[in-house]
Amino acid sequence: MPFAQDRWTGLSPTAATDVPLSPVSFLRRAARIWPGQVAVIDGERRFTWAEYADRCRRLAGALAALSVEPGDVVAVLAPNVPVILEAHFGVPLAGAVLNPLNTRLDGPGLAFILAHSEAKVLLVHESLAPLAAEALASLDRPPTVLLAGEGPPPAALPGAASYEAALAAAAPAPWRLPGSEWDPIAVNYTSGTTGNPKGVVLHHRGAYLAALANMTVLGLAHESRYLWTLPAFHCNGWSGIWASAAAGTTQVCLLRVDPVAILNRIEKEAITHVCAAPVVLTMMLNVHGGVPERGPDSRRVVIGTGGAAPTSAVLGAAAARGFEVIHMYGMTESYGPTTVCAPQAFWAGLPAAELAAVRARQGVPLVVVEDVTVLDPGSGLPVPANGRTLGEIAFRGNTVMLGYLKNPEATAEALADGWLRTGDLGVLHPDGYVEVKDRAKDIIISGGENISSLEIEEVLSRHAAVLEAAVVAEPHPFWGESPAAFVTLRPEAPAPTERELIAWARDHLAHFKAPRRIVFRELPKTATGKIQKAVLREEARRLAAEQPAA
């Protein structure tokens, strides 16, 4: 509704005030303010902000030379090395849409994503060339491949061109912002609740704001040094690449996750910030020997973690080593972290049990998030803030996805009534903090990655001896959760052993998706024939307590 007073008439946005929000602006600013400061460390290689910006602009120029046009998709398959850091700016500078690929997927899984997103170019790091070759082999129209690495393209990727040569030959692209801040900047695939992954389409506006929120909550500054432990493909590294440019933070690459390497790199490079899934944090806290000793008075290192809330034992062990843990919660559809368990001053005086309880909450919205609440499944209205009434946790604001690529039905369902539904059950406490009480029933969260139970069930059911299968989450002391399968065998077929059926699953799935336990039994069902997964989940919890899975 317009203002009633005439004195405001004629005032509206102009070219001086209406500039699209995009994280591309962060890189241009960082290169202007800190041109000689080190922006990226990759082993012995060092790139200043001026050099990093030049490489990103040259990547945009190289993509243009490959006929990449605005709206085209450019995928990247790489660990936490410079090519993926550069792609987060070079691809949007070309007007294209970035598709960071999960390096834990198998060839068929990657092939589905490349085909569904219609990726025009694929950037691959040499360490993942065999995996890329497996994915590309089944595509009728494979993308053009640029291979990042020091040596010549391996035999597995004979048609690949050199990433470094492409950058050297390209002229730096001009700085450009999107035509609209609502233009797509990335499409990230998440397994969601179905076997085939869904493409989460993110926009420039949300990326800009999410980066600022994470810069703020983690306390990043131009003196900070951020170690890339969290996979940069996962929710765009929680917008950490963009946030580091906004703050002028030095980014330190890490080829593979190894707790000894992480702890040694923290000391060698004077790291101030790390983000990691709970399983990686646990690994870091359980290293004994081969790393520098740390105590409570050691140089402070901030560790952002998501997923399951850290236990009081983990928080205590972290503090004893000079680590400050910040617990966040979110999903790919909301650019990663959306809430933070913001500490209150009076918590310091709480008894240990009460302190552990409040620190386990998922918390309150980040500063750029409009609202987080818990909705009644029936009415769609917020539940009472009593800490007891269960409902579905929901988000709303500018850091919510545009929707799912080529999937209007799933988009409408996820964004119904002006909220992004998380699929997580939780409660709303009187102080406004939300707390997850149960994961979405059929999704397994293992090591921070979503695993679809339906996908595993479909693979198990293809075995000649399997009549039917049901998969649920089993508590796991290391991964948080792992898949447990309950299987009914065909009486006429030779019966496989548990080990043989697990091997079958590993042959047809990415290994992290394969069940770690298989129980042979009749499946419990309702009167209408529906499998009672609640019964199986309870049995899986009991089995885990009696004999944890490998």
XYZ file of C-alpha atoms in Angstrom:
550
model
C 0.000 0.000 0.000
C 1.508 3.409 -0.966
C 2.125 6.127 1.608
C -0.821 8.482 2.018
C 1.283 11.631 2.364
C 2.002 13.534 -0.852
C 5.469 14.553 0.303
C 6.827 11.085 -0.557
C 5.542 11.190 -4.146
C 8.180 10.920 -6.850
C 10.802 9.222 -4.695
C 11.770 5.813 -6.057
C 14.903 3.712 -6.611
C 17.339 4.888 -9.274
C 20.556 3.532 -10.785
C 22.377 5.078 -7.828
C 20.408 3.084 -5.275
C 19.118 -0.061 -6.961
C 22.170 -2.347 -7.339
C 21.614 -6.129 -7.424
C 22.967 -7.899 -4.359
C 25.533 -10.494 -5.419
C 28.594 -12.021 -3.719
C 30.560 -11.083 -6.845
C 30.738 -7.616 -5.271
C 32.664 -9.069 -2.311
C 35.519 -10.298 -4.506
C 35.843 -6.997 -6.351
C 35.959 -5.136 -3.043
C 38.506 -7.531 -1.485
C 40.820 -7.196 -4.487
C 40.556 -3.424 -4.217
C 41.169 -3.165 -0.461
C 43.667 -6.017 0.147
C 45.339 -6.622 -3.240
C 48.616 -7.811 -1.720
C 47.181 -9.850 1.150
C 47.177 -13.622 0.754
C 43.683 -14.808 -0.138
C 44.260 -18.516 -0.824
C 46.861 -20.975 0.458
C 47.178 -24.319 -1.308
C 50.224 -26.151 0.000
C 53.173 -24.096 -1.183
C 51.059 -22.017 -3.572
C 49.885 -18.586 -2.462
C 47.430 -16.312 -4.283
C 46.890 -12.719 -3.193
C 43.455 -11.173 -3.462
C 44.527 -9.458 -6.692
C 45.760 -12.771 -8.125
C 42.717 -14.694 -6.910
C 40.358 -12.155 -8.466
C 42.328 -12.287 -11.716
C 42.062 -16.092 -11.828
C 38.308 -15.916 -11.210
C 37.886 -13.362 -13.989
C 40.015 -15.467 -16.322
C 37.829 -18.467 -15.538
C 34.820 -16.400 -16.560
C 36.653 -15.469 -19.764
C 37.530 -19.113 -20.425
C 33.903 -20.141 -19.976
C 32.797 -17.459 -22.417
C 35.314 -18.853 -24.912
C 33.585 -22.218 -24.494
C 30.265 -20.566 -25.472
C 28.877 -20.560 -21.938
C 25.981 -18.128 -21.889
C 23.937 -16.586 -19.053
C 21.800 -19.268 -17.475
C 24.015 -22.177 -18.559
C 25.139 -24.595 -15.843
C 28.813 -25.154 -15.021
C 29.501 -28.107 -12.718
C 32.591 -28.593 -10.566
C 33.862 -31.885 -9.119
C 36.713 -31.115 -6.753
C 37.894 -31.389 -3.158
C 38.676 -28.225 -1.219
C 41.292 -26.864 -3.643
C 41.571 -23.596 -5.625
C 39.425 -24.671 -8.591
C 36.253 -24.865 -6.477
C 37.059 -21.602 -4.694
C 37.556 -19.919 -8.077
C 34.420 -21.474 -9.559
C 32.263 -19.808 -6.898
C 33.142 -16.444 -8.430
C 34.212 -17.249 -11.976
C 30.985 -19.038 -12.875
C 28.618 -16.250 -11.739
C 30.955 -13.688 -13.341
C 30.214 -15.485 -16.614
C 26.487 -15.151 -15.884
C 26.267 -18.919 -15.458
C 24.901 -21.118 -12.654
C 27.304 -23.144 -10.501
C 26.612 -26.824 -9.776
C 28.980 -28.087 -7.041
C 29.011 -31.901 -7.171
C 29.134 -34.181 -4.141
C 32.489 -35.966 -4.313
C 31.106 -38.867 -2.261
C 28.627 -39.898 -4.951
C 29.255 -42.719 -7.402
C 29.394 -42.413 -11.190
C 25.686 -43.078 -11.882
C 24.656 -40.577 -9.219
C 26.845 -37.875 -10.720
C 25.667 -38.754 -14.230
C 22.047 -38.190 -13.197
C 22.883 -34.734 -11.840
C 24.921 -33.704 -14.889
C 22.102 -34.776 -17.193
C 19.318 -33.255 -15.092
C 21.091 -29.891 -14.711
C 22.154 -29.947 -18.391
C 25.669 -28.938 -17.369
C 27.543 -27.395 -20.307
C 31.017 -27.465 -18.747
C 32.499 -29.676 -16.023
C 35.514 -28.538 -14.001
C 37.327 -31.551 -12.524
C 40.257 -31.815 -10.157
C 42.814 -34.434 -11.203
C 42.301 -36.445 -7.999
C 38.726 -37.199 -9.101
C 39.384 -37.867 -12.778
C 38.461 -41.605 -12.588
C 35.151 -40.764 -10.887
C 34.411 -38.115 -13.504
C 35.179 -40.592 -16.286
C 32.728 -43.076 -14.783
C 30.011 -40.430 -14.689
C 30.649 -39.136 -18.197
C 30.719 -42.592 -19.799
C 26.949 -42.990 -19.604
C 26.003 -39.534 -20.905
C 24.775 -39.078 -24.468
C 25.824 -35.412 -24.446
C 28.681 -35.037 -21.956
C 29.806 -31.543 -20.983
C 33.113 -30.019 -22.011
C 35.717 -30.910 -19.391
C 38.461 -28.699 -17.963
C 40.885 -30.652 -15.786
C 42.632 -28.845 -12.914
C 45.995 -30.258 -11.912
C 49.705 -30.123 -12.503
C 50.179 -32.976 -14.978
C 48.688 -33.816 -18.380
C 45.106 -35.126 -18.556
C 45.037 -38.799 -17.532
C 44.016 -41.519 -19.941
C 40.683 -41.761 -18.144
C 39.736 -38.311 -19.476
C 41.297 -38.163 -22.942
C 39.091 -35.323 -24.164
C 39.724 -33.040 -21.210
C 41.456 -29.707 -21.681
C 43.804 -28.133 -19.149
C 42.135 -25.801 -16.662
C 45.373 -23.870 -16.087
C 45.990 -23.514 -19.829
C 42.428 -22.274 -20.322
C 42.943 -19.609 -17.640
C 46.289 -18.553 -19.101
C 44.810 -18.158 -22.582
C 41.697 -16.252 -21.484
C 41.355 -12.531 -21.077
C 39.942 -11.490 -17.700
C 36.190 -11.031 -17.988
C 34.811 -7.644 -16.970
C 33.207 -7.282 -13.596
C 29.489 -7.891 -13.970
C 26.501 -8.218 -11.693
C 23.420 -10.256 -12.521
C 20.538 -8.627 -14.333
C 18.470 -9.346 -11.242
C 19.569 -10.310 -7.756
C 16.942 -13.064 -7.975
C 18.809 -14.723 -10.865
C 20.079 -18.228 -10.036
C 23.659 -18.399 -8.790
C 23.862 -22.106 -7.962
C 21.967 -25.379 -8.194
C 22.876 -27.814 -5.412
C 21.514 -31.332 -5.379
C 20.135 -32.913 -2.236
C 18.633 -36.353 -1.844
C 15.631 -35.012 0.083
C 12.995 -37.682 0.603
C 13.216 -39.502 -2.731
C 15.790 -41.702 -4.434
C 16.655 -39.222 -7.180
C 18.219 -36.009 -5.871
C 16.454 -32.663 -6.261
C 18.195 -29.584 -7.642
C 17.975 -26.728 -5.132
C 18.109 -23.430 -7.038
C 19.751 -20.612 -5.070
C 19.789 -16.921 -6.012
C 22.367 -14.115 -5.853
C 20.415 -12.172 -3.227
C 20.309 -15.105 -0.841
C 23.982 -15.934 -1.401
C 24.952 -12.330 -0.592
C 22.917 -12.270 2.614
C 23.840 -15.794 3.747
C 27.514 -14.940 3.341
C 27.148 -11.836 5.508
C 25.233 -13.803 8.136
C 27.901 -16.479 8.379
C 30.677 -13.884 8.388
C 28.929 -12.286 11.354
C 28.087 -15.384 13.369
C 31.582 -16.853 12.990
C 33.339 -13.533 13.509
C 35.369 -13.585 10.280
C 37.662 -10.605 9.613
C 40.550 -9.811 7.273
C 42.974 -11.033 9.945
C 41.198 -14.410 10.096
C 42.516 -17.601 8.520
C 39.872 -20.148 7.523
C 40.747 -23.829 7.014
C 38.590 -25.580 4.409
C 37.555 -28.708 6.297
C 33.839 -28.579 5.507
C 33.267 -29.836 1.923
C 33.017 -26.763 -0.295
C 30.402 -28.556 -2.427
C 28.053 -28.898 0.569
C 25.665 -25.911 0.630
C 28.439 -23.973 -1.154
C 30.571 -24.540 1.920
C 27.869 -22.833 4.007
C 28.504 -19.775 1.806
C 32.003 -19.701 3.291
C 33.820 -18.886 0.046
C 31.658 -15.832 -0.444
C 31.857 -14.928 3.270
C 35.652 -15.090 3.214
C 35.741 -12.599 0.356
C 33.327 -10.305 2.194
C 35.625 -10.294 5.229
C 38.961 -10.484 3.403
C 39.706 -13.747 5.220
C 42.585 -15.956 4.049
C 41.332 -19.382 2.916
C 43.542 -22.435 3.450
C 42.876 -25.445 1.207
C 42.789 -29.065 2.349
C 42.892 -31.857 -0.216
C 41.327 -34.506 2.014
C 39.855 -34.673 5.498
C 42.302 -36.195 7.946
C 42.225 -35.211 11.628
C 46.009 -35.261 12.015
C 46.438 -33.075 8.927
C 43.720 -30.712 10.163
C 45.292 -30.252 13.588
C 48.776 -29.812 12.159
C 47.503 -27.312 9.589
C 45.742 -25.347 12.351
C 49.082 -24.747 14.022
C 51.251 -24.373 10.902
C 48.981 -21.806 9.232
C 47.751 -20.094 12.443
C 44.167 -21.035 11.625
C 41.469 -19.082 13.460
C 38.307 -20.642 11.984
C 37.135 -24.081 10.904
C 33.716 -25.409 9.923
C 33.058 -29.123 10.167
C 30.360 -31.747 10.497
C 30.040 -33.260 14.004
C 31.832 -36.433 12.887
C 34.918 -34.425 11.863
C 34.875 -32.506 15.129
C 34.782 -35.832 16.997
C 37.722 -37.092 14.937
C 39.707 -33.968 15.785
C 39.058 -34.386 19.503
C 40.121 -38.031 19.524
C 43.569 -37.705 17.967
C 46.320 -38.762 20.329
C 49.912 -38.287 19.245
C 51.425 -36.851 16.108
C 49.914 -33.398 16.584
C 50.842 -30.301 18.597
C 49.474 -30.257 22.121
C 46.669 -27.790 22.741
C 45.233 -26.632 26.037
C 42.498 -24.268 27.220
C 44.910 -21.331 26.975
C 46.002 -22.126 23.417
C 45.262 -19.711 20.595
C 41.468 -19.596 20.220
C 40.020 -21.423 17.215
C 36.346 -21.022 16.335
C 34.713 -24.198 15.030
C 31.311 -23.931 13.387
C 29.394 -27.205 13.330
C 25.967 -28.272 12.123
C 23.771 -31.339 12.144
C 23.365 -33.075 15.486
C 23.946 -30.854 18.502
C 27.343 -31.400 20.145
C 27.105 -33.181 23.474
C 28.325 -31.637 26.722
C 31.277 -34.060 26.624
C 32.248 -32.849 23.151
C 31.902 -29.203 24.162
C 34.037 -29.810 27.227
C 36.730 -31.634 25.264
C 36.749 -28.837 22.690
C 37.111 -26.118 25.312
C 39.996 -28.041 26.888
C 41.861 -27.698 23.579
C 41.126 -24.008 23.032
C 38.289 -24.601 20.553
C 35.113 -22.527 20.715
C 32.220 -24.457 19.158
C 29.344 -22.611 17.478
C 26.343 -24.846 16.821
C 24.241 -24.011 13.731
C 21.345 -25.667 11.925
C 19.857 -25.449 8.448
C 19.495 -27.225 5.124
C 20.575 -26.921 1.510
C 17.273 -25.242 0.674
C 18.201 -22.389 3.034
C 21.882 -21.960 2.023
C 23.006 -24.107 4.942
C 23.084 -22.495 8.411
C 19.834 -20.713 9.213
C 19.783 -20.777 12.996
C 22.446 -20.547 15.665
C 22.351 -21.590 19.293
C 23.159 -18.050 20.424
C 24.507 -18.107 24.005
C 22.905 -16.052 26.740
C 24.940 -14.461 29.534
C 22.940 -16.141 32.306
C 23.673 -19.619 30.906
C 27.084 -19.490 32.574
C 25.412 -19.893 35.962
C 23.265 -22.889 35.029
C 23.903 -26.354 36.446
C 25.770 -28.647 34.041
C 22.683 -30.654 33.046
C 20.617 -27.543 32.309
C 23.487 -25.944 30.398
C 23.841 -29.028 28.222
C 20.098 -28.965 27.522
C 19.992 -25.345 26.349
C 23.176 -25.672 24.289
C 21.648 -28.649 22.467
C 18.923 -26.464 20.953
C 19.111 -25.464 17.306
C 18.482 -21.899 18.390
C 17.286 -18.670 16.842
C 17.383 -17.177 13.317
C 20.591 -15.796 11.888
C 20.491 -12.025 11.501
C 19.365 -12.114 7.830
C 16.661 -14.761 8.374
C 13.174 -13.311 8.769
C 11.710 -16.035 10.969
C 12.085 -19.593 12.213
C 9.227 -21.333 13.940
C 7.515 -24.664 14.510
C 4.248 -25.251 12.645
C 1.344 -27.464 13.591
C 1.052 -30.114 10.827
C -2.717 -29.796 10.742
C -3.443 -26.070 10.953
C -0.153 -24.766 9.564
C -0.024 -22.269 12.443
C 2.835 -21.914 14.942
C 2.626 -24.297 17.884
C 2.537 -22.933 21.438
C 5.969 -21.864 22.667
C 5.947 -24.310 25.555
C 8.885 -26.559 24.690
C 6.584 -29.587 24.513
C 4.224 -29.360 21.525
C 5.687 -31.080 18.490
C 5.456 -29.616 15.006
C 7.484 -29.120 11.843
C 10.347 -26.628 11.898
C 9.966 -24.018 9.165
C 11.959 -21.054 7.809
C 11.090 -17.918 5.878
C 13.154 -15.062 4.506
C 15.573 -14.008 1.794
C 17.872 -16.986 2.315
C 15.326 -19.515 1.078
C 15.753 -21.208 -2.293
C 13.839 -20.218 -5.415
C 12.675 -23.821 -5.687
C 13.614 -27.206 -7.122
C 14.860 -27.379 -10.711
C 12.249 -28.870 -13.076
C 10.106 -29.957 -10.119
C 7.168 -27.569 -9.563
C 5.229 -30.071 -7.466
C 8.040 -30.514 -4.935
C 8.627 -26.744 -4.936
C 4.976 -26.007 -4.141
C 4.984 -28.591 -1.363
C 8.212 -27.354 0.236
C 7.211 -23.654 0.109
C 3.536 -23.981 1.004
C 1.844 -21.105 2.870
C 4.893 -18.861 2.793
C 7.217 -21.174 4.722
C 10.069 -23.511 3.830
C 9.200 -26.797 5.500
C 12.293 -28.605 6.825
C 10.730 -32.015 7.396
C 12.207 -32.006 10.915
C 10.017 -32.339 13.967
C 10.753 -29.972 16.814
C 9.457 -27.786 19.609
C 9.428 -24.044 20.232
C 10.657 -22.981 23.665
C 9.254 -19.975 25.574
C 12.421 -17.998 24.844
C 11.930 -18.465 21.078
C 14.644 -21.097 20.609
C 13.725 -24.058 18.418
C 14.877 -27.583 19.156
C 14.860 -30.591 16.813
C 13.250 -33.627 18.408
C 13.289 -36.058 15.504
C 14.592 -36.182 11.958
C 12.285 -36.609 9.004
C 11.273 -40.237 9.272
C 12.860 -41.713 6.208
C 16.045 -39.686 5.859
C 19.312 -40.907 7.341
C 21.897 -38.243 8.246
C 25.304 -39.919 8.096
C 28.418 -37.824 8.505
C 26.428 -34.727 7.571
C 25.115 -36.247 4.315
C 21.489 -37.082 3.511
C 20.839 -40.700 2.515
C 17.494 -41.723 1.060
C 16.129 -44.935 2.562
C 14.057 -45.444 -0.591
C 17.179 -45.543 -2.740
C 18.751 -48.263 -0.575
C 15.509 -50.252 -0.466
C 15.280 -50.157 -4.248
C 18.833 -51.524 -4.633
C 18.315 -54.287 -2.062
C 15.045 -55.284 -3.693
C 16.878 -55.896 -6.973
C 18.771 -58.795 -5.388
C 17.319 -62.105 -6.532
C 16.917 -63.399 -2.973
C 15.186 -60.320 -1.509
C 11.421 -60.267 -1.283
C 11.104 -56.873 0.417
C 13.296 -54.474 2.335
C 12.880 -51.549 4.708
C 15.698 -49.190 5.730
C 15.798 -46.926 8.777
C 18.372 -44.868 10.634
C 20.418 -46.588 13.302
C 22.387 -44.545 15.855
C 26.112 -44.751 15.118
C 28.833 -43.610 17.545
C 31.005 -42.163 14.766
C 28.765 -41.097 11.862
C 25.790 -40.006 13.954
C 23.458 -42.267 12.005
C 23.955 -45.171 9.610
C 21.525 -47.176 7.452
C 20.113 -50.376 8.932
C 18.184 -52.678 6.595
C 15.467 -55.151 7.524
C 15.028 -57.740 4.814
C 12.570 -60.537 4.078
C 14.092 -63.221 1.830
C 12.419 -65.255 -0.861
C 12.038 -68.804 0.471
C 12.861 -70.362 -2.891
C 16.181 -68.542 -3.424
C 19.602 -69.306 -1.919
C 19.921 -67.142 1.156
C 22.765 -64.588 1.167
C 24.637 -63.801 4.346
C 24.536 -60.355 5.886
C 28.045 -59.664 4.600
C 27.148 -60.775 1.069
C 24.094 -58.528 0.922
C 26.035 -55.547 2.247
C 28.622 -56.174 -0.473
C 25.805 -56.224 -3.042
C 24.614 -52.840 -1.813
C 28.147 -51.413 -1.934
C 28.463 -52.582 -5.527
C 25.353 -50.620 -6.521
C 25.526 -47.551 -4.274
C 28.026 -44.971 -3.163
C 29.736 -46.779 -0.267
C 28.607 -44.312 2.387
C 24.984 -45.108 1.480
C 25.289 -48.884 1.918
C 23.731 -50.355 5.083
C 26.114 -51.298 7.869
C 23.663 -53.764 9.380
C 21.137 -56.138 7.782
C 18.552 -58.028 9.807
C 16.656 -60.899 8.176
C 13.058 -61.024 9.392
C 9.417 -60.627 8.470
C 8.569 -56.958 8.234
C 5.968 -55.617 10.687
C 2.947 -54.149 8.901
C -0.280 -52.326 9.630
C -3.690 -53.747 8.820
C -3.529 -52.002 5.457
C -0.161 -53.573 4.609
C 2.051 -50.539 5.299
C 5.459 -51.318 6.801
C 5.714 -50.067 10.382
C 9.005 -48.222 10.245
C 8.538 -46.860 13.754
C 8.811 -50.441 15.037
C 11.958 -50.997 12.970
C 13.550 -47.764 14.167
C 13.060 -48.840 17.753
C 14.588 -52.244 16.987
C 17.539 -50.554 15.289
C 18.121 -48.409 18.384
C 18.080 -51.516 20.579
C 20.495 -53.381 18.312
C 22.834 -50.386 18.212
C 22.890 -50.268 22.008
C 23.630 -53.983 22.250
C 26.120 -54.240 19.383
C 27.079 -51.094 17.454
C 27.397 -51.466 13.691
C 30.846 -51.352 12.131
